[in-house]
Short mmCIF file of C-alpha atoms in Angstrom, two decimals:
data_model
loop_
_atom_site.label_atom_id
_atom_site.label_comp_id
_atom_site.label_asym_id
_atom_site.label_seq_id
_atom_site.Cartn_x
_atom_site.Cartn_y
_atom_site.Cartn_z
CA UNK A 1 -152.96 49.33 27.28
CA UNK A 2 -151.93 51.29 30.14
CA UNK A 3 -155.16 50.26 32.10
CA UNK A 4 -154.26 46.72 31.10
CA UNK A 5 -150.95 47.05 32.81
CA UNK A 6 -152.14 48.18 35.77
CA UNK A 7 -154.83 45.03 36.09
CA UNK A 8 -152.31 42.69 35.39
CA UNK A 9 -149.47 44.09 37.93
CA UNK A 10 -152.19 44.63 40.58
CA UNK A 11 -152.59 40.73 40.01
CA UNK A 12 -149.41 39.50 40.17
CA UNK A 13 -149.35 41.93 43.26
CA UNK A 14 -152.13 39.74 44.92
CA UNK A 15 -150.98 36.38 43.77
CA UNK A 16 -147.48 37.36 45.34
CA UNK A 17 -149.32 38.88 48.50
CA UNK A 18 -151.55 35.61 49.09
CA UNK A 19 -148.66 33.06 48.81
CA UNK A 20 -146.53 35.18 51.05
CA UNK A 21 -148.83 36.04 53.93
CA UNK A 22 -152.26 33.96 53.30
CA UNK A 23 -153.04 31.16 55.59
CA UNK A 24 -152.93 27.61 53.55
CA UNK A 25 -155.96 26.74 56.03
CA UNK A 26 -158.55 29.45 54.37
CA UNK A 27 -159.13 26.52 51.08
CA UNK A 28 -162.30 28.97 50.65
CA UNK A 29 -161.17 32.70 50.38
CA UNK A 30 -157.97 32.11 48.87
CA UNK A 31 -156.28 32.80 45.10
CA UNK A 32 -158.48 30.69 43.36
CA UNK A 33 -161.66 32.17 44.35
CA UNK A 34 -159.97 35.81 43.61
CA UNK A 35 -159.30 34.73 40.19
CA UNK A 36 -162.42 33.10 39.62
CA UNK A 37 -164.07 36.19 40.90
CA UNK A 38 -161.94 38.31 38.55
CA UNK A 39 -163.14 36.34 35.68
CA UNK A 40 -166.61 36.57 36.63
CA UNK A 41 -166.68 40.17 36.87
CA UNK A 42 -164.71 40.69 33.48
CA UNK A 43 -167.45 38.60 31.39
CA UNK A 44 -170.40 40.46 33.18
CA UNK A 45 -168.39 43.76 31.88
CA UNK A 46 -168.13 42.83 28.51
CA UNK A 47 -171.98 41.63 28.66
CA UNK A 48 -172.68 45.33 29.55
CA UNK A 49 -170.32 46.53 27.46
CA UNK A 50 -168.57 48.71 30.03
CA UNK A 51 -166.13 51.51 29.10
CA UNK A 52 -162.54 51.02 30.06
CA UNK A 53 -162.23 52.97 32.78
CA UNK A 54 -164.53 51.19 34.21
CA UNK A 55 -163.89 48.19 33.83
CA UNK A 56 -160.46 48.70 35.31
CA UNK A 57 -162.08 50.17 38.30
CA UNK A 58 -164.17 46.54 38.06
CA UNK A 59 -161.55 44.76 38.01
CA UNK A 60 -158.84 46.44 40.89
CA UNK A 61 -162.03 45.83 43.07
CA UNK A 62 -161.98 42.56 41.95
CA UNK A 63 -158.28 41.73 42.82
CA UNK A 64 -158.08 43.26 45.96
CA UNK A 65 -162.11 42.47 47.41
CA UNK A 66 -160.18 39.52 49.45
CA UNK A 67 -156.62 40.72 50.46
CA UNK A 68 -157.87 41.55 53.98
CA UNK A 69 -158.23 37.57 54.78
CA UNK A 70 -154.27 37.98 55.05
CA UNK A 71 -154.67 39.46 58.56
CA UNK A 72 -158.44 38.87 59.50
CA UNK A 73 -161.38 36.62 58.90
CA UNK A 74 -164.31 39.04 60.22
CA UNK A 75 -164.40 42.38 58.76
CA UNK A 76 -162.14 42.13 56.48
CA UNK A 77 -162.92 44.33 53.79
CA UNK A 78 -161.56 47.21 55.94
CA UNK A 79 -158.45 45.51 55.53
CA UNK A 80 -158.76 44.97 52.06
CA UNK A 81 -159.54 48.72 51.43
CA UNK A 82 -156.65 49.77 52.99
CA UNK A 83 -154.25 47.26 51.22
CA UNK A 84 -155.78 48.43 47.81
CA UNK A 85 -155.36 52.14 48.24
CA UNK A 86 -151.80 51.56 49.45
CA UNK A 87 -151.17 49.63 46.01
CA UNK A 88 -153.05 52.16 43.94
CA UNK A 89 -151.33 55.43 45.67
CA UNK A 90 -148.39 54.04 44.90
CA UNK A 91 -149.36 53.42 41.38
CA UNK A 92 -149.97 57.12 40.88
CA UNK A 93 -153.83 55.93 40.51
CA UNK A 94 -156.48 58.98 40.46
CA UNK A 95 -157.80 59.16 44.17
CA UNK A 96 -161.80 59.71 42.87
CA UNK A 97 -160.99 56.31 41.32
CA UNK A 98 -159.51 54.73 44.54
CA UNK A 99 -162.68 55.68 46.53
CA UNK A 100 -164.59 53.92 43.61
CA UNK A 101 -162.57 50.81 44.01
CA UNK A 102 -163.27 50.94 47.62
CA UNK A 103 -166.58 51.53 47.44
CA UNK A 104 -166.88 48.34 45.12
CA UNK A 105 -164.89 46.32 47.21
CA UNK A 106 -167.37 47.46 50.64
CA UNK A 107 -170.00 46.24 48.68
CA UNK A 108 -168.79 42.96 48.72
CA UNK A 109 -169.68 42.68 52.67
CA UNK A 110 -172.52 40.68 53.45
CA UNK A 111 -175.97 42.50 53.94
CA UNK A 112 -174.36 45.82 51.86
CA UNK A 113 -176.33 48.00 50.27
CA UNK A 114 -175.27 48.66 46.30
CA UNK A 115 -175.74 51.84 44.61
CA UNK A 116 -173.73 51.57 41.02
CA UNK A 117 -173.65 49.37 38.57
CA UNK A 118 -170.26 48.45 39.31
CA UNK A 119 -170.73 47.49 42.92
CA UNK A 120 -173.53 45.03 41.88
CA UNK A 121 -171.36 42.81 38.92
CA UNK A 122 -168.65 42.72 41.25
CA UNK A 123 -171.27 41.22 44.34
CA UNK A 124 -172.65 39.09 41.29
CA UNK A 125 -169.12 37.98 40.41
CA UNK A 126 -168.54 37.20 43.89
CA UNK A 127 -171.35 34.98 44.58
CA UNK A 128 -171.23 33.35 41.41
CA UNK A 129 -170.55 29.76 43.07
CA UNK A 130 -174.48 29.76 43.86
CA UNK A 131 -175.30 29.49 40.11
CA UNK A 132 -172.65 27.16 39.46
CA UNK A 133 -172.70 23.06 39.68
CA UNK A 134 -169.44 23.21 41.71
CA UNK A 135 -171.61 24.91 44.49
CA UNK A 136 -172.07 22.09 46.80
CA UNK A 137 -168.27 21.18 46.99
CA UNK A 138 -167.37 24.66 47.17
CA UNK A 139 -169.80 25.67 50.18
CA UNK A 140 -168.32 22.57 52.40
CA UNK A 141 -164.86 24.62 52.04
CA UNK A 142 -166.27 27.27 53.22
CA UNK A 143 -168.05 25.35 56.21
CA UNK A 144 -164.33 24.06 56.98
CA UNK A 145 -162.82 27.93 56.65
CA UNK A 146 -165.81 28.52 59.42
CA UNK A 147 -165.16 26.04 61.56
CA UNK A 148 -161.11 26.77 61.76
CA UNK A 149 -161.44 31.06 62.17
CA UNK A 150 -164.85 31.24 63.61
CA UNK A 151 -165.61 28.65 65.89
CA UNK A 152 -168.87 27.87 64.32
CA UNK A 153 -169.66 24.29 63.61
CA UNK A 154 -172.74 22.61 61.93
CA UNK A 155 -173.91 19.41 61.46
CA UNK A 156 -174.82 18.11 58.05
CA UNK A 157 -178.81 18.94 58.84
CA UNK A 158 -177.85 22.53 60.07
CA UNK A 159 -175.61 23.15 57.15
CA UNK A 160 -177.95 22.32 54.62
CA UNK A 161 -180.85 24.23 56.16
CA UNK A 162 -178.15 27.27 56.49
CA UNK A 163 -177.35 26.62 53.16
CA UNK A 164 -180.89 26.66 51.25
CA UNK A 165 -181.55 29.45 53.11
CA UNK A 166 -178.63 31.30 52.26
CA UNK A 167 -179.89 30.35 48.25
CA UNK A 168 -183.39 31.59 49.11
CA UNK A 169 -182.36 34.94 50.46
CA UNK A 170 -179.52 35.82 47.56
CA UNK A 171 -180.21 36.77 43.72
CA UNK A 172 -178.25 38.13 41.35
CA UNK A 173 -178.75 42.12 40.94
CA UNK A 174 -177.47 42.62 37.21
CA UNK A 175 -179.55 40.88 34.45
CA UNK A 176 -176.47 39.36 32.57
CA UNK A 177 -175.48 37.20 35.55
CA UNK A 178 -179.75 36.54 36.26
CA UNK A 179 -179.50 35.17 32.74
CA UNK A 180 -176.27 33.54 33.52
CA UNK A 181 -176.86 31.93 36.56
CA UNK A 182 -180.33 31.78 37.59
CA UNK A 183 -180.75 28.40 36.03
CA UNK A 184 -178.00 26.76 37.93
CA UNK A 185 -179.39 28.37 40.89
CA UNK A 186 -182.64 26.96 40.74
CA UNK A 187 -181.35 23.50 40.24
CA UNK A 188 -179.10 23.82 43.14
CA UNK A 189 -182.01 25.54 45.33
CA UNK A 190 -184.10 21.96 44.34
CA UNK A 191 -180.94 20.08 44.86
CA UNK A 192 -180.50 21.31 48.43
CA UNK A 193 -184.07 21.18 48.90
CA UNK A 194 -183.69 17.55 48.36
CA UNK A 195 -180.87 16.78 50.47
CA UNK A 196 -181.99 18.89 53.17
CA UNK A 197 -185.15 16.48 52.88
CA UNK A 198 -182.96 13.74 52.87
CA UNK A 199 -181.02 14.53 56.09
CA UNK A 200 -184.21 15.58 57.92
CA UNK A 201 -185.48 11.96 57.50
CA UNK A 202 -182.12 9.58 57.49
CA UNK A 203 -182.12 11.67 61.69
CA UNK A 204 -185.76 11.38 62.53
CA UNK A 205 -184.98 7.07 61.24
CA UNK A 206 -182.21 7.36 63.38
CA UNK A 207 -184.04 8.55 66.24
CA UNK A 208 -186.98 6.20 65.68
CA UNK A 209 -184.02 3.45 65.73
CA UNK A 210 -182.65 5.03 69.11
CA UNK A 211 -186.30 4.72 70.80
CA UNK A 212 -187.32 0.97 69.53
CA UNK A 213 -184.00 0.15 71.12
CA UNK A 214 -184.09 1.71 74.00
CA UNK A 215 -187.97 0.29 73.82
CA UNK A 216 -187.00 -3.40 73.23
CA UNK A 217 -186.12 -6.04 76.29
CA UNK A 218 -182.16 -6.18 76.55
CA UNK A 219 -181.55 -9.32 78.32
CA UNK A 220 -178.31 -8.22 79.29
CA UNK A 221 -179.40 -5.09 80.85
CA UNK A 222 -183.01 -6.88 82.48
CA UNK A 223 -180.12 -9.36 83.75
CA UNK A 224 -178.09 -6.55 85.29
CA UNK A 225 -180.93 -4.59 86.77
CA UNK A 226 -182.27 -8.13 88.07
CA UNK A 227 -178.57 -9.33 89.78
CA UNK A 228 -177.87 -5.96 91.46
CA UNK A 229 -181.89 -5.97 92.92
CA UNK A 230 -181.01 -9.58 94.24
CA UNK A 231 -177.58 -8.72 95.25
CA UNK A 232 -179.44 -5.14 96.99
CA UNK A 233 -181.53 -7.57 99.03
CA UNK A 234 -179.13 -10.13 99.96
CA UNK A 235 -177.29 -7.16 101.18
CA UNK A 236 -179.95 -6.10 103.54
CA UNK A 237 -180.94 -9.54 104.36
CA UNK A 238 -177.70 -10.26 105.46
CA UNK A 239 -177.36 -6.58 107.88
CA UNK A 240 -180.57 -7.22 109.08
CA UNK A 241 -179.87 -10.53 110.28
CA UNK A 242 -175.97 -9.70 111.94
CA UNK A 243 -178.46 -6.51 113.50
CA UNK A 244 -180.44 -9.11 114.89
CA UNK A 245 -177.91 -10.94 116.02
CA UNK A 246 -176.63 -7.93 117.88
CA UNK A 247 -179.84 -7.11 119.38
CA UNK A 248 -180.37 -10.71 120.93
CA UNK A 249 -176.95 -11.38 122.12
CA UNK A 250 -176.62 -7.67 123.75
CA UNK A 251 -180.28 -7.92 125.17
CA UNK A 252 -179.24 -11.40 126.86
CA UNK A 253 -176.20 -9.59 128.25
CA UNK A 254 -177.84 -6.68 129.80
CA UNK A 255 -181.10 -8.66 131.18
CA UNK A 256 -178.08 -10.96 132.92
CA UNK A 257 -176.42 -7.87 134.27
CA UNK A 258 -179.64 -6.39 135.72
CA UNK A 259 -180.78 -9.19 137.12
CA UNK A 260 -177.86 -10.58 138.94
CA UNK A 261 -177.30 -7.03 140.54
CA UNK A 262 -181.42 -6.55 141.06
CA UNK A 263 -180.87 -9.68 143.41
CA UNK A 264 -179.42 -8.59 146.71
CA UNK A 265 -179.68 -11.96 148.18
CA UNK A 266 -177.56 -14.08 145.35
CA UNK A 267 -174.51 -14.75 145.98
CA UNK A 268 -172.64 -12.61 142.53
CA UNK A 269 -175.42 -10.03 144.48
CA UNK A 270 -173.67 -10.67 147.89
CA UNK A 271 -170.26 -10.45 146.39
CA UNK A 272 -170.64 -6.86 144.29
CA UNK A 273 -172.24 -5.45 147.99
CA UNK A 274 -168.90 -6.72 149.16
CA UNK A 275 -166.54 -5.84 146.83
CA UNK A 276 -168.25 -2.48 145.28
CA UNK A 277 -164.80 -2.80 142.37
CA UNK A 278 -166.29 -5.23 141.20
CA UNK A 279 -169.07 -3.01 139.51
CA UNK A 280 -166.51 -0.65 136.95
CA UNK A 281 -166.21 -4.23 135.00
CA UNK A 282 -169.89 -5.00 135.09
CA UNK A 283 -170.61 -1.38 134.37
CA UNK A 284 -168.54 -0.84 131.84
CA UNK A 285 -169.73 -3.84 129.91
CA UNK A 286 -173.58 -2.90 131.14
CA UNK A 287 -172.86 0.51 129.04
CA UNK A 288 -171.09 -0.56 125.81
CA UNK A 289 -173.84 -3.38 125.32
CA UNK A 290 -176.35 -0.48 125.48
CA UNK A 291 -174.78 1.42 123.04
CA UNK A 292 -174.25 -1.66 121.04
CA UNK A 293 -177.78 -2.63 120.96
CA UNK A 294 -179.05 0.74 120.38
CA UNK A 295 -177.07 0.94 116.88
CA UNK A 296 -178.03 -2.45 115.96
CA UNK A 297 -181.50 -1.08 116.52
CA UNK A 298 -181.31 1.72 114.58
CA UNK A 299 -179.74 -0.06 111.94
CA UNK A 300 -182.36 -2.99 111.74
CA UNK A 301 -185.06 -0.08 111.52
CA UNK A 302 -186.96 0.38 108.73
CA UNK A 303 -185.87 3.49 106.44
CA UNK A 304 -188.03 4.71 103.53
CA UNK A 305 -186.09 7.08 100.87
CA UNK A 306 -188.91 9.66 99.91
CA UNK A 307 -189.06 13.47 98.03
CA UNK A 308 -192.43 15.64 97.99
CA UNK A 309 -193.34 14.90 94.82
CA UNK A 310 -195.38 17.42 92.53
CA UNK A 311 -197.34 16.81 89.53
CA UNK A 312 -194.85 18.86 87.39
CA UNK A 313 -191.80 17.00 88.71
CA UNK A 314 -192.84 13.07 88.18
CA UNK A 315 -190.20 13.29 85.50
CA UNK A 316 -187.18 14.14 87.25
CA UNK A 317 -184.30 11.61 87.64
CA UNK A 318 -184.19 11.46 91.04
CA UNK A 319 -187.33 10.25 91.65
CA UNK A 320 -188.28 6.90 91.73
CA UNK A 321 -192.46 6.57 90.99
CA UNK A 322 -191.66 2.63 91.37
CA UNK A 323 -190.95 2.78 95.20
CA UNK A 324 -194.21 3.22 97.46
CA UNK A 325 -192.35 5.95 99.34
CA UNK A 326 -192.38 8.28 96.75
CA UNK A 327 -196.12 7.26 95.18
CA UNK A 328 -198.06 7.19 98.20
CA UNK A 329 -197.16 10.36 98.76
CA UNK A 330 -199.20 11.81 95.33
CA UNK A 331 -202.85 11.42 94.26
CA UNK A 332 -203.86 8.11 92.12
CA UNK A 333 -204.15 9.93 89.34
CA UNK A 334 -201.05 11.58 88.98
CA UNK A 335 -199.69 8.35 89.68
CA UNK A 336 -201.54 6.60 86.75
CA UNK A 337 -200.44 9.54 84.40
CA UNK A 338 -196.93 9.01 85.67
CA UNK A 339 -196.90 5.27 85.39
CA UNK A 340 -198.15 5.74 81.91
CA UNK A 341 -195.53 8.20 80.76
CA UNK A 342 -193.07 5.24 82.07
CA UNK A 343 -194.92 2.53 80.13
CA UNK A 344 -194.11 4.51 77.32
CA UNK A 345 -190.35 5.70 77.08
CA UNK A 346 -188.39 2.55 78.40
CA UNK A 347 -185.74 5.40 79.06
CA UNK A 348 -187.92 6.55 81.79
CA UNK A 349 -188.27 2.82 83.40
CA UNK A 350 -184.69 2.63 83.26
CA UNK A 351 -183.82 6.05 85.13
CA UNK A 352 -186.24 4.81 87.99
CA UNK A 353 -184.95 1.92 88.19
CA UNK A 354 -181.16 3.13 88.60
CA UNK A 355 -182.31 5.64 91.14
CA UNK A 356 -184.32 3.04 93.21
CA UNK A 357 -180.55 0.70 93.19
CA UNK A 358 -179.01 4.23 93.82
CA UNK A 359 -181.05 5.07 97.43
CA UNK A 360 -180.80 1.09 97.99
CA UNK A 361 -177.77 1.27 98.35
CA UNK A 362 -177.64 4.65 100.13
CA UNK A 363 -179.77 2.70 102.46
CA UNK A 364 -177.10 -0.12 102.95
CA UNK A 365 -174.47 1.87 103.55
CA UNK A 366 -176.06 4.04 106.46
CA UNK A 367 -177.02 0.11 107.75
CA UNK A 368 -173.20 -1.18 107.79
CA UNK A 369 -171.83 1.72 109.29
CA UNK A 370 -174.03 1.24 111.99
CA UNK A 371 -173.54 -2.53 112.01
CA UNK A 372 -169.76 -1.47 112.16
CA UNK A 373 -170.28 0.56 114.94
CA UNK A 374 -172.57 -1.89 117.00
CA UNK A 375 -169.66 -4.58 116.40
CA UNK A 376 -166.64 -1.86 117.14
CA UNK A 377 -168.71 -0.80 120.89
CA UNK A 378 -168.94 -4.71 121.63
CA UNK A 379 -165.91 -5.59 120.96
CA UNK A 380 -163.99 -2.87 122.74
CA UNK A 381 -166.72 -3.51 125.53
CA UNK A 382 -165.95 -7.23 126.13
CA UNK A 383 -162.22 -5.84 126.46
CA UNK A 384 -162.86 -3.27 128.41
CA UNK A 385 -164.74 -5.31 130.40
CA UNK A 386 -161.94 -8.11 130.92
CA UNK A 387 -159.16 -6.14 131.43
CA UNK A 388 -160.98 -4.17 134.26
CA UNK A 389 -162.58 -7.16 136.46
CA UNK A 390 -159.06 -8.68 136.30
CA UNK A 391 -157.50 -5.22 137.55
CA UNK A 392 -160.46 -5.60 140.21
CA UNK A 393 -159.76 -9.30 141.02
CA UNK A 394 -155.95 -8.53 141.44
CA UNK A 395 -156.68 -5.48 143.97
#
């Protein structure tokens, strides 16, 4: 009776210490699986037929296996050893017997070694749930309990691999909970078995899916790839031609200047060997128009984007195979190889195709900046130019 009184205050002492100081977010280790576990381990006694003092040892374990989860997740069953033998000094309880309560509760700790009888129906008791048909609601608790105080997330295939694995490498060590639970367990080893199957193919369909999408025409994106290629060339159409423009119109200019001063016996030649001011105006604007036509050239040259390509390296997203700067630069048959690995994965056409539009328009912008300086030297040439022959005319 005694013994009895003891079980029952030590669990009123955990009920009170879990709904005091146990987080509400641990829905896996909390009261109910204590109880549960309690219950367990008190019909695997009787099975046995255990004497009394054991089974009270049993069932402190039992009670106080989980009270460590009040202040830590890992390791806990330090803290849960420590609690216990607090409750138990205090209850005058034989210190031979504490150790045995500890030692049962240790047990308990994943990838323990057992060595009594007790330890084993109370690690039987504990990981009852896997012979039970509650199991699969039960273990996505403890996947949420994971998630929250360990970081560790899973998605559905992971967690059902780490689960029938978990049922795979666990059996039950005392032959009352074997005959107990081993049925259970075998249906929910098949039952995982199936759903891991399950999950395995709804992800390799749902991969398939991704790759005959990404493998079918999308007019939308053929139309976007197609309008920014025409918009690309327009683009360099258009700098080429204001280049051109440049070239011509600053070549006129400086053939002009040379040969009005090359001819000593003109009369524009008579008047600068005259008035020698006269040639800051026409050299100023002799000098801008250079540098004007010399960035208009530059930027009306051809420029081909290109990377030393390897073999090994066809596949890397900067490179464009498409563009004949890049290809002509590796041996046919790499290039067939690399063509075909393109042909194949449209994801692969679509990444050279972005890069070629990238260095296009890396392209263009080195053009316009030197279009925008060609224009900038002219213009500040023609007013440089103005402003100083009127200076000159006024002296």
């Amino acid at each position: 009776m005694e013994k009895e009184d003891l079980i029952r205050k030590a669990g009123n002492f955990v009920f009170a210490l879990f709904k005091e100081k146990l987080s509400k977010k641990l829905v896996y280790h909390n009261y109910k699986h204590t109880f549960e576990v309690v219950k367990e381990a008190r019909q695997l006694a009787e099975t046995l037929q255990l004497s009394d003092e054991e089974l009270e040892i049993l069932l402190l374990a039992a009670w106080f296996h989980d009270t460590g989860y009040i202040t830590t997740y890992e390791n806990h069953e330090d803290e849960s050893i420590e609690i216990a033998t607090n409750f138990l000094r205090e209850e005058k309880f034989p210190e031979e017997k504490i150790t045995q309560v500890n030692r049962c509760i240790m047990a308990t700790k994943q990838g323990q070694l057992t060595h009594h009888l007790l330890e084993d129906i109370l690690v039987d008791a504990d990981i009852a749930n896997i012979g039970k048909d509650t199991f699969f609601a039960t273990a996505e608790l403890l996947r949420v309990e994971w998630e929250i105080f360990l970081d560790r997330t899973f998605t559905d295939l992971e967690w059902s691999q780490y689960q029938l694995d978990f049922l795979l490498s666990v059996s039950f060590r005392t032959q009352p909970a074997q005959a107990k639970f081993s049925k259970q367990l075998s249906k929910n080893i098949q039952a995982q078995r199936t759903h891991q199957l399950d999950l395995a193919k709804k992800k390799k369909k749902k991969e398939k899916k991704n790759r005959e999408t990404m493998a079918q025409p999308k007019r939308g994106i053929e139309t976007m790839f197609k309008s920014t290629y025409d918009n690309h060339i327009s683009l360099s159409a258009i700098a080429d031609n204001k280049a051109n423009m440049m070239i011509s119109l600053n070549a006129i200019i400086m053939s002009i200047i040379i040969t009005y001063l090359g001819t000593k016996s003109s009369i524009i030649g008579a008047e600068f060997t005259r008035n020698p001011v006269l040639m800051i105006p026409v050299g100023i604007l002799l000098a801008t128009t250079l540098a004007s036509v010399i960035s208009a050239i530059i930027s009306a040259q051809p420029e081909v984007t290109s990377f030393r390509l390897r073999p090994d390296k066809l596949t890397s997203r900067r490179i464009n195979l498409l563009f004949f700067g890049n290809f002509t630069k590796i041996p046919l048959e790499d290039f067939q190889a690399g063509m075909h690995d393109i042909m194949r994965d449209k994801n692969a056409l679509y990444n050279n195709m972005i890069t070629d539009i990238y260095y296009l328009g890396d392209v263009l912008k080195s053009k316009y900046r030197l279009l925008r300086i060609s224009y900038t030297i002219f213009m500040i040439g023609i007013i440089l130019t103005v402003l100083s022959f009127v200076i000159a005319i006024a002296q």
